[in-house]
Tab-separated table of C-alpha atoms in Angstrom:
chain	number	residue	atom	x	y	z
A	1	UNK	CA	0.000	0.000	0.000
A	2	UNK	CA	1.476	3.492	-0.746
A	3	UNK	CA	2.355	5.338	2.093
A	4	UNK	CA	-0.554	8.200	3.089
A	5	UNK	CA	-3.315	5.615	1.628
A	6	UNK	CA	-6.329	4.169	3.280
A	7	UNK	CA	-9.024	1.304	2.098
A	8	UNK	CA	-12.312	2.668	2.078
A	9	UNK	CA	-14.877	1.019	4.075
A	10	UNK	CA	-17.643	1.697	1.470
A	11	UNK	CA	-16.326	0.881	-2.091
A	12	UNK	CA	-12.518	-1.011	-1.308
A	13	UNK	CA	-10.611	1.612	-3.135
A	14	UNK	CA	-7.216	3.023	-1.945
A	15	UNK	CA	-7.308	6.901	-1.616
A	16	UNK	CA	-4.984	9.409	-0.149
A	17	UNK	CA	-6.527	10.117	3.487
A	18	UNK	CA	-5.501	13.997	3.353
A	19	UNK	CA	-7.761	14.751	0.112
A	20	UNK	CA	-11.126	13.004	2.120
A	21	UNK	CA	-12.875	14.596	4.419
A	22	UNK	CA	-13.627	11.679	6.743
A	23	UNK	CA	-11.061	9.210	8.318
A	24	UNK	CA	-12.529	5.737	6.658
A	25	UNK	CA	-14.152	7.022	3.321
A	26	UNK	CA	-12.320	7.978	-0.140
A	27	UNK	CA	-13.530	11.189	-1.234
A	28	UNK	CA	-16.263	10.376	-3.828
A	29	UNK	CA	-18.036	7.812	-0.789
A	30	UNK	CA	-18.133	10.751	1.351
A	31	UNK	CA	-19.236	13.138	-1.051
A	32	UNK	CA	-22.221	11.128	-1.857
A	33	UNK	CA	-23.169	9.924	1.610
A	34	UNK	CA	-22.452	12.698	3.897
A	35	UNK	CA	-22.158	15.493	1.505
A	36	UNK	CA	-18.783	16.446	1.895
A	37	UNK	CA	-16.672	18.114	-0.630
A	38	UNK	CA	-15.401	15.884	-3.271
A	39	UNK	CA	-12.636	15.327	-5.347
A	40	UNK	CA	-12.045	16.964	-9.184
A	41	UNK	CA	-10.745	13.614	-10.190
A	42	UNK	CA	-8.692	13.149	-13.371
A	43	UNK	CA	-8.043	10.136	-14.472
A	44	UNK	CA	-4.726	8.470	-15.288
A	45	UNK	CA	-4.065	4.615	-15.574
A	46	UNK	CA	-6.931	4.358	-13.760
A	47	UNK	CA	-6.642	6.223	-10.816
A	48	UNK	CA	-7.709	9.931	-10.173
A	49	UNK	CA	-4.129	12.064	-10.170
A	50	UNK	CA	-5.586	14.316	-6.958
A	51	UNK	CA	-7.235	11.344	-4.612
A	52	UNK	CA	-5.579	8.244	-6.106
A	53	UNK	CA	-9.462	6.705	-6.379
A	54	UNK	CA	-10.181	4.024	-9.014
A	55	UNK	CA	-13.555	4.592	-9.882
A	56	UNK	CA	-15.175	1.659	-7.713
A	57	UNK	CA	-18.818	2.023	-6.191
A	58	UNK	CA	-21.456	-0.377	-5.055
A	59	UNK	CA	-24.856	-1.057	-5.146
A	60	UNK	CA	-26.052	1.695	-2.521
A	61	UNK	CA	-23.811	4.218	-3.472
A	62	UNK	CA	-25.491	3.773	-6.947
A	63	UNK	CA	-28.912	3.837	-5.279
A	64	UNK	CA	-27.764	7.363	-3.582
A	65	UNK	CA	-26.699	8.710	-6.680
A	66	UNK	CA	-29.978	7.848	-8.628
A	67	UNK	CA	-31.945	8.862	-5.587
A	68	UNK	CA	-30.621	12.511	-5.394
């Protein structure tokens, strides 16, 4: 694991903790379920160049997103 990285607890992906705003969730999770500022991801080999997120969800942050 890279160093400054955490697993989020919601969709599995790695993501640098300082660009999230909450100590388990990759910026994108938290954006959608608590409303906290998200990332401008750019993609690069698959992983945003700001947060290091892949682009993984699940089933109820799909539901939020269609819900809101």
């Amino acid at each position: 694991m890279l160093n400054g990285c955490e697993k989020c607890d919601e969709c599995g992906s790695l993501y640098l903790k300082s660009k999230s705003s909450m100590a388990s969730l990759c910026p994108e999770c938290a954006s959608i379920i608590y409303g906290c500022a998200n990332c401008e991801h750019v993609f690069k080999e698959g992983r945003c160049i700001h947060c290091y997120w892949d682009g993984s969800t699940t089933t109820y942050i799909e539901d939020l997103k269609k819900n809101s």
